[in-house]
Amino acid sequence: MSYWEFLAQNAPRYLDGTLVTIAQFFLSAMLAILLALTAGLMKLSRNVAVRWTAGVYIEIFRGTSLLIQLYWIFFVLPLFGLTLDKFYAGFVAVGLNLGAYGAELVRGGIQSVPKGQWEAAYAISMSPAKRMYRIILPQALLNMLPPWGNLMIELLKATALVSLISVTDLMFEAKQINGSTFLSAQAFGTALIIYYILARLIVTPFMRWLERIMARKLGRA
């Protein structure tokens, strides 16, 4: 069987798996961004209990394997009465894990804003919330976007692990196709190409476009 015959025969399954992977990526990214922003701001709080809570979350999810976290959420939590469907368990685990890494990017991005910007906002009597929203976060976001681009690619690759709990994503379909055809090079080679297209031709250009938009808004173009 030629590669093109293989691809024509299995294209619908690859398409279905790719759509599931995109859904997992999008939902995981939304959760990771929300958690990263929340935990990153909590790490900068003057309240010790708030900082400690964020620190515990970050250390646990950065210090343990994503695969173990995935298994805990899907297999262990039901023992305590909390059962999640495999699709939800997949993006929750990935989002929690990458959100912990993103929290440190948020904290670092905020702290990288020049001290003069903080002092200027304080001098015109801005409230802490308004100061953060109007002055600090927009500049911090521009500083954070390059490392966040790398983190989004890592998040995309991390979604492949959800196939281990039978989420029918791209990796799951590739393994199923390999099991039925025994054409490992074609089965996993096609998955590799699709992941590359998603990462380098979609996610990366989008993040760079976002950087340019933010730079223009801040007058740094």
PDB file of C-alpha atoms in Angstrom:
ATOM      1  CA  MET A   1       0.000   0.000   0.000  1.00  0.00           C
ATOM      2  CA  SER A   2       1.399   3.394  -0.981  1.00  0.00           C
ATOM      3  CA  TYR A   3       1.378   6.251   1.490  1.00  0.00           C
ATOM      4  CA  TRP A   4      -1.269   8.143  -0.461  1.00  0.00           C
ATOM      5  CA  GLU A   5      -3.569   5.102  -0.437  1.00  0.00           C
ATOM      6  CA  PHE A   6      -2.960   4.796   3.312  1.00  0.00           C
ATOM      7  CA  LEU A   7      -3.763   8.468   3.808  1.00  0.00           C
ATOM      8  CA  ALA A   8      -6.931   8.348   1.686  1.00  0.00           C
ATOM      9  CA  GLN A   9      -8.163   5.345   3.626  1.00  0.00           C
ATOM     10  CA  ASN A  10      -7.500   6.801   7.083  1.00  0.00           C
ATOM     11  CA  ALA A  11      -7.985  10.535   6.497  1.00  0.00           C
ATOM     12  CA  PRO A  12     -11.424  10.681   8.200  1.00  0.00           C
ATOM     13  CA  ARG A  13     -10.005   9.161  11.381  1.00  0.00           C
ATOM     14  CA  TYR A  14      -7.074  11.552  11.402  1.00  0.00           C
ATOM     15  CA  LEU A  15      -9.466  14.446  10.876  1.00  0.00           C
ATOM     16  CA  ASP A  16     -11.679  13.342  13.775  1.00  0.00           C
ATOM     17  CA  GLY A  17      -8.641  12.933  16.022  1.00  0.00           C
ATOM     18  CA  THR A  18      -7.264  16.319  15.017  1.00  0.00           C
ATOM     19  CA  LEU A  19     -10.553  18.037  15.876  1.00  0.00           C
ATOM     20  CA  VAL A  20     -10.532  16.418  19.315  1.00  0.00           C
ATOM     21  CA  THR A  21      -6.899  17.499  19.820  1.00  0.00           C
ATOM     22  CA  ILE A  22      -7.787  21.086  18.853  1.00  0.00           C
ATOM     23  CA  ALA A  23     -10.693  21.039  21.317  1.00  0.00           C
ATOM     24  CA  GLN A  24      -8.439  19.674  24.059  1.00  0.00           C
ATOM     25  CA  PHE A  25      -5.823  22.312  23.271  1.00  0.00           C
ATOM     26  CA  PHE A  26      -8.286  25.201  23.280  1.00  0.00           C
ATOM     27  CA  LEU A  27      -9.989  24.182  26.542  1.00  0.00           C
ATOM     28  CA  SER A  28      -6.687  23.371  28.248  1.00  0.00           C
ATOM     29  CA  ALA A  29      -5.253  26.721  27.159  1.00  0.00           C
ATOM     30  CA  MET A  30      -8.243  28.656  28.492  1.00  0.00           C
ATOM     31  CA  LEU A  31      -8.013  26.872  31.841  1.00  0.00           C
ATOM     32  CA  ALA A  32      -4.224  27.280  32.001  1.00  0.00           C
ATOM     33  CA  ILE A  33      -4.408  31.020  31.261  1.00  0.00           C
ATOM     34  CA  LEU A  34      -7.093  31.565  33.905  1.00  0.00           C
ATOM     35  CA  LEU A  35      -5.180  29.592  36.538  1.00  0.00           C
ATOM     36  CA  ALA A  36      -1.854  31.189  35.616  1.00  0.00           C
ATOM     37  CA  LEU A  37      -3.228  34.715  35.904  1.00  0.00           C
ATOM     38  CA  THR A  38      -4.950  33.947  39.206  1.00  0.00           C
ATOM     39  CA  ALA A  39      -2.024  32.100  40.799  1.00  0.00           C
ATOM     40  CA  GLY A  40       0.524  34.581  39.436  1.00  0.00           C
ATOM     41  CA  LEU A  41      -1.313  37.514  41.018  1.00  0.00           C
ATOM     42  CA  MET A  42      -1.773  35.551  44.249  1.00  0.00           C
ATOM     43  CA  LYS A  43       1.986  34.986  44.428  1.00  0.00           C
ATOM     44  CA  LEU A  44       2.435  38.769  44.532  1.00  0.00           C
ATOM     45  CA  SER A  45      -0.139  39.283  47.280  1.00  0.00           C
ATOM     46  CA  ARG A  46       0.900  40.795  50.601  1.00  0.00           C
ATOM     47  CA  ASN A  47      -1.264  38.216  52.360  1.00  0.00           C
ATOM     48  CA  VAL A  48       0.850  35.255  53.467  1.00  0.00           C
ATOM     49  CA  ALA A  49      -2.051  32.786  53.279  1.00  0.00           C
ATOM     50  CA  VAL A  50      -2.844  33.828  49.693  1.00  0.00           C
ATOM     51  CA  ARG A  51       0.805  33.507  48.644  1.00  0.00           C
ATOM     52  CA  TRP A  52       1.077  30.137  50.387  1.00  0.00           C
ATOM     53  CA  THR A  53      -2.037  28.795  48.643  1.00  0.00           C
ATOM     54  CA  ALA A  54      -0.698  29.770  45.230  1.00  0.00           C
ATOM     55  CA  GLY A  55       2.719  28.366  46.105  1.00  0.00           C
ATOM     56  CA  VAL A  56       1.278  24.986  47.073  1.00  0.00           C
ATOM     57  CA  TYR A  57      -0.639  24.722  43.791  1.00  0.00           C
ATOM     58  CA  ILE A  58       2.401  25.716  41.726  1.00  0.00           C
ATOM     59  CA  GLU A  59       4.816  23.387  43.531  1.00  0.00           C
ATOM     60  CA  ILE A  60       2.517  20.354  43.383  1.00  0.00           C
ATOM     61  CA  PHE A  61       1.695  20.663  39.693  1.00  0.00           C
ATOM     62  CA  ARG A  62       5.200  21.677  38.611  1.00  0.00           C
ATOM     63  CA  GLY A  63       6.871  19.096  40.799  1.00  0.00           C
ATOM     64  CA  THR A  64       4.921  16.014  39.733  1.00  0.00           C
ATOM     65  CA  SER A  65       4.416  14.267  36.407  1.00  0.00           C
ATOM     66  CA  LEU A  66       1.541  15.337  34.183  1.00  0.00           C
ATOM     67  CA  LEU A  67       0.846  11.663  33.496  1.00  0.00           C
ATOM     68  CA  ILE A  68       0.445  10.936  37.225  1.00  0.00           C
ATOM     69  CA  GLN A  69      -1.822  13.963  37.582  1.00  0.00           C
ATOM     70  CA  LEU A  70      -3.918  12.739  34.656  1.00  0.00           C
ATOM     71  CA  TYR A  71      -4.288   9.292  36.207  1.00  0.00           C
ATOM     72  CA  TRP A  72      -5.149  10.770  39.589  1.00  0.00           C
ATOM     73  CA  ILE A  73      -7.890  12.946  38.144  1.00  0.00           C
ATOM     74  CA  PHE A  74      -9.378  10.158  36.038  1.00  0.00           C
ATOM     75  CA  PHE A  75      -8.816   7.034  38.141  1.00  0.00           C
ATOM     76  CA  VAL A  76      -8.354   8.171  41.762  1.00  0.00           C
ATOM     77  CA  LEU A  77     -10.809  11.055  42.202  1.00  0.00           C
ATOM     78  CA  PRO A  78     -13.800   8.734  41.568  1.00  0.00           C
ATOM     79  CA  LEU A  79     -12.765   6.882  44.755  1.00  0.00           C
ATOM     80  CA  PHE A  80     -13.538  10.115  46.613  1.00  0.00           C
ATOM     81  CA  GLY A  81     -16.861  10.629  44.846  1.00  0.00           C
ATOM     82  CA  LEU A  82     -15.706  12.982  42.090  1.00  0.00           C
ATOM     83  CA  THR A  83     -15.994  11.443  38.632  1.00  0.00           C
ATOM     84  CA  LEU A  84     -15.072  13.280  35.456  1.00  0.00           C
ATOM     85  CA  ASP A  85     -15.718  12.132  31.918  1.00  0.00           C
ATOM     86  CA  LYS A  86     -12.467  11.221  30.145  1.00  0.00           C
ATOM     87  CA  PHE A  87     -12.695  14.230  27.816  1.00  0.00           C
ATOM     88  CA  TYR A  88     -13.069  16.650  30.737  1.00  0.00           C
ATOM     89  CA  ALA A  89     -10.425  14.864  32.805  1.00  0.00           C
ATOM     90  CA  GLY A  90      -7.999  15.262  29.912  1.00  0.00           C
ATOM     91  CA  PHE A  91      -8.143  19.019  29.470  1.00  0.00           C
ATOM     92  CA  VAL A  92      -8.479  19.657  33.221  1.00  0.00           C
ATOM     93  CA  ALA A  93      -5.249  17.763  33.912  1.00  0.00           C
ATOM     94  CA  VAL A  94      -3.335  19.498  31.125  1.00  0.00           C
ATOM     95  CA  GLY A  95      -4.726  22.905  32.085  1.00  0.00           C
ATOM     96  CA  LEU A  96      -3.853  22.473  35.762  1.00  0.00           C
ATOM     97  CA  ASN A  97      -0.319  21.376  34.939  1.00  0.00           C
ATOM     98  CA  LEU A  98       0.528  24.068  32.398  1.00  0.00           C
ATOM     99  CA  GLY A  99      -1.277  26.709  34.469  1.00  0.00           C
ATOM    100  CA  ALA A 100       1.275  26.155  37.239  1.00  0.00           C
ATOM    101  CA  TYR A 101       4.123  26.866  34.832  1.00  0.00           C
ATOM    102  CA  GLY A 102       2.255  29.855  33.425  1.00  0.00           C
ATOM    103  CA  ALA A 103       1.787  31.311  36.911  1.00  0.00           C
ATOM    104  CA  GLU A 104       5.528  31.845  37.205  1.00  0.00           C
ATOM    105  CA  LEU A 105       5.542  33.559  33.802  1.00  0.00           C
ATOM    106  CA  VAL A 106       2.771  35.892  34.969  1.00  0.00           C
ATOM    107  CA  ARG A 107       4.605  36.689  38.197  1.00  0.00           C
ATOM    108  CA  GLY A 108       7.858  37.324  36.351  1.00  0.00           C
ATOM    109  CA  GLY A 109       6.141  39.423  33.691  1.00  0.00           C
ATOM    110  CA  ILE A 110       4.516  41.689  36.270  1.00  0.00           C
ATOM    111  CA  GLN A 111       7.751  42.087  38.206  1.00  0.00           C
ATOM    112  CA  SER A 112       9.587  42.982  34.986  1.00  0.00           C
ATOM    113  CA  VAL A 113       7.538  46.175  34.548  1.00  0.00           C
ATOM    114  CA  PRO A 114       9.831  49.118  35.397  1.00  0.00           C
ATOM    115  CA  LYS A 115       9.439  50.522  38.896  1.00  0.00           C
ATOM    116  CA  GLY A 116       8.791  53.974  37.448  1.00  0.00           C
ATOM    117  CA  GLN A 117       5.513  52.754  35.933  1.00  0.00           C
ATOM    118  CA  TRP A 118       4.297  51.647  39.370  1.00  0.00           C
ATOM    119  CA  GLU A 119       5.335  54.941  40.914  1.00  0.00           C
ATOM    120  CA  ALA A 120       3.662  56.989  38.169  1.00  0.00           C
ATOM    121  CA  ALA A 121       0.375  55.116  38.609  1.00  0.00           C
ATOM    122  CA  TYR A 122       0.604  55.587  42.371  1.00  0.00           C
ATOM    123  CA  ALA A 123       1.352  59.301  41.940  1.00  0.00           C
ATOM    124  CA  ILE A 124      -1.921  59.911  40.101  1.00  0.00           C
ATOM    125  CA  SER A 125      -3.838  58.147  42.886  1.00  0.00           C
ATOM    126  CA  MET A 126      -4.948  55.081  40.919  1.00  0.00           C
ATOM    127  CA  SER A 127      -6.529  52.320  42.972  1.00  0.00           C
ATOM    128  CA  PRO A 128      -4.488  49.081  43.147  1.00  0.00           C
ATOM    129  CA  ALA A 129      -6.965  47.251  40.911  1.00  0.00           C
ATOM    130  CA  LYS A 130      -7.090  50.026  38.313  1.00  0.00           C
ATOM    131  CA  ARG A 131      -3.310  50.406  38.442  1.00  0.00           C
ATOM    132  CA  MET A 132      -2.846  46.714  37.708  1.00  0.00           C
ATOM    133  CA  TYR A 133      -5.498  46.577  34.968  1.00  0.00           C
ATOM    134  CA  ARG A 134      -4.683  49.842  33.158  1.00  0.00           C
ATOM    135  CA  ILE A 135      -0.925  50.248  33.590  1.00  0.00           C
ATOM    136  CA  ILE A 136       0.898  47.124  34.759  1.00  0.00           C
ATOM    137  CA  LEU A 137      -0.835  44.152  33.111  1.00  0.00           C
ATOM    138  CA  PRO A 138      -0.730  45.470  29.501  1.00  0.00           C
ATOM    139  CA  GLN A 139       3.047  45.976  29.750  1.00  0.00           C
ATOM    140  CA  ALA A 140       3.513  42.686  31.585  1.00  0.00           C
ATOM    141  CA  LEU A 141       1.503  40.889  28.923  1.00  0.00           C
ATOM    142  CA  LEU A 142       3.852  42.046  26.189  1.00  0.00           C
ATOM    143  CA  ASN A 143       6.806  40.771  28.218  1.00  0.00           C
ATOM    144  CA  MET A 144       5.049  37.451  28.841  1.00  0.00           C
ATOM    145  CA  LEU A 145       3.956  36.660  25.290  1.00  0.00           C
ATOM    146  CA  PRO A 146       7.237  35.165  23.954  1.00  0.00           C
ATOM    147  CA  PRO A 147       7.555  32.569  26.755  1.00  0.00           C
ATOM    148  CA  TRP A 148       3.799  31.992  26.610  1.00  0.00           C
ATOM    149  CA  GLY A 149       4.204  31.076  22.938  1.00  0.00           C
ATOM    150  CA  ASN A 150       6.606  28.319  23.948  1.00  0.00           C
ATOM    151  CA  LEU A 151       4.265  27.242  26.721  1.00  0.00           C
ATOM    152  CA  MET A 152       1.347  26.953  24.286  1.00  0.00           C
ATOM    153  CA  ILE A 153       3.394  24.648  22.057  1.00  0.00           C
ATOM    154  CA  GLU A 154       4.270  22.534  25.099  1.00  0.00           C
ATOM    155  CA  LEU A 155       0.589  22.461  25.999  1.00  0.00           C
ATOM    156  CA  LEU A 156      -0.327  21.244  22.526  1.00  0.00           C
ATOM    157  CA  LYS A 157       2.210  18.435  22.760  1.00  0.00           C
ATOM    158  CA  ALA A 158       1.035  17.573  26.282  1.00  0.00           C
ATOM    159  CA  THR A 159      -2.493  16.911  25.011  1.00  0.00           C
ATOM    160  CA  ALA A 160      -1.168  13.716  23.381  1.00  0.00           C
ATOM    161  CA  LEU A 161      -1.148  12.140  26.853  1.00  0.00           C
ATOM    162  CA  VAL A 162      -4.941  12.218  27.044  1.00  0.00           C
ATOM    163  CA  SER A 163      -4.965   9.280  24.617  1.00  0.00           C
ATOM    164  CA  LEU A 164      -3.817   7.143  27.576  1.00  0.00           C
ATOM    165  CA  ILE A 165      -7.259   7.511  29.161  1.00  0.00           C
ATOM    166  CA  SER A 166      -8.922   6.723  25.820  1.00  0.00           C
ATOM    167  CA  VAL A 167      -9.752  10.258  24.714  1.00  0.00           C
ATOM    168  CA  THR A 168     -10.080   9.849  20.947  1.00  0.00           C
ATOM    169  CA  ASP A 169      -7.571  12.530  20.010  1.00  0.00           C
ATOM    170  CA  LEU A 170      -5.000  12.490  17.226  1.00  0.00           C
ATOM    171  CA  MET A 171      -2.573  10.263  19.119  1.00  0.00           C
ATOM    172  CA  PHE A 172      -5.311   7.800  20.028  1.00  0.00           C
ATOM    173  CA  GLU A 173      -6.400   7.502  16.408  1.00  0.00           C
ATOM    174  CA  ALA A 174      -2.780   7.075  15.264  1.00  0.00           C
ATOM    175  CA  LYS A 175      -2.309   4.200  17.697  1.00  0.00           C
ATOM    176  CA  GLN A 176      -5.571   2.586  16.597  1.00  0.00           C
ATOM    177  CA  ILE A 177      -4.602   2.887  12.931  1.00  0.00           C
ATOM    178  CA  ASN A 178      -1.178   1.440  13.672  1.00  0.00           C
ATOM    179  CA  GLY A 179      -2.788  -1.471  15.510  1.00  0.00           C
ATOM    180  CA  SER A 180      -5.022  -2.347  12.577  1.00  0.00           C
ATOM    181  CA  THR A 181      -2.573  -1.750   9.710  1.00  0.00           C
ATOM    182  CA  PHE A 182       0.842  -2.410  11.324  1.00  0.00           C
ATOM    183  CA  LEU A 183       2.186   0.506   9.259  1.00  0.00           C
ATOM    184  CA  SER A 184       3.948   2.300  12.101  1.00  0.00           C
ATOM    185  CA  ALA A 185       5.946   4.735   9.978  1.00  0.00           C
ATOM    186  CA  GLN A 186       2.866   5.909   8.093  1.00  0.00           C
ATOM    187  CA  ALA A 187       0.556   5.941  11.120  1.00  0.00           C
ATOM    188  CA  PHE A 188       2.814   7.903  13.458  1.00  0.00           C
ATOM    189  CA  GLY A 189       4.517   9.863  10.690  1.00  0.00           C
ATOM    190  CA  THR A 190       1.175  11.341   9.671  1.00  0.00           C
ATOM    191  CA  ALA A 191       0.428  12.259  13.287  1.00  0.00           C
ATOM    192  CA  LEU A 192       3.854  13.891  13.548  1.00  0.00           C
ATOM    193  CA  ILE A 193       3.178  16.038  10.480  1.00  0.00           C
ATOM    194  CA  ILE A 194      -0.218  17.128  11.811  1.00  0.00           C
ATOM    195  CA  TYR A 195       1.226  18.076  15.214  1.00  0.00           C
ATOM    196  CA  TYR A 196       3.965  20.042  13.456  1.00  0.00           C
ATOM    197  CA  ILE A 197       1.431  21.922  11.335  1.00  0.00           C
ATOM    198  CA  LEU A 198      -0.643  22.780  14.403  1.00  0.00           C
ATOM    199  CA  ALA A 199       2.390  23.942  16.407  1.00  0.00           C
ATOM    200  CA  ARG A 200       4.541  25.746  13.850  1.00  0.00           C
ATOM    201  CA  LEU A 201       2.028  26.948  11.290  1.00  0.00           C
ATOM    202  CA  ILE A 202      -0.919  27.852  13.520  1.00  0.00           C
ATOM    203  CA  VAL A 203       0.007  28.349  17.195  1.00  0.00           C
ATOM    204  CA  THR A 204       3.381  30.068  16.632  1.00  0.00           C
ATOM    205  CA  PRO A 205       2.161  32.560  13.961  1.00  0.00           C
ATOM    206  CA  PHE A 206      -0.852  33.396  16.129  1.00  0.00           C
ATOM    207  CA  MET A 207       1.321  34.176  19.162  1.00  0.00           C
ATOM    208  CA  ARG A 208       3.649  36.324  17.046  1.00  0.00           C
ATOM    209  CA  TRP A 209       0.661  38.197  15.614  1.00  0.00           C
ATOM    210  CA  LEU A 210      -0.550  38.787  19.174  1.00  0.00           C
ATOM    211  CA  GLU A 211       2.872  40.160  20.109  1.00  0.00           C
ATOM    212  CA  ARG A 212       2.733  42.640  17.222  1.00  0.00           C
ATOM    213  CA  ILE A 213      -0.779  43.761  18.169  1.00  0.00           C
ATOM    214  CA  MET A 214       0.218  44.364  21.793  1.00  0.00           C
ATOM    215  CA  ALA A 215       3.424  46.140  20.769  1.00  0.00           C
ATOM    216  CA  ARG A 216       1.438  48.519  18.534  1.00  0.00           C
ATOM    217  CA  LYS A 217      -1.059  49.264  21.297  1.00  0.00           C
ATOM    218  CA  LEU A 218       1.783  50.116  23.661  1.00  0.00           C
ATOM    219  CA  GLY A 219       3.609  52.161  21.042  1.00  0.00           C
ATOM    220  CA  ARG A 220       6.550  49.760  20.801  1.00  0.00           C
ATOM    221  CA  ALA A 221       6.066  48.645  17.211  1.00  0.00           C
TER     222      ALA A 221
END
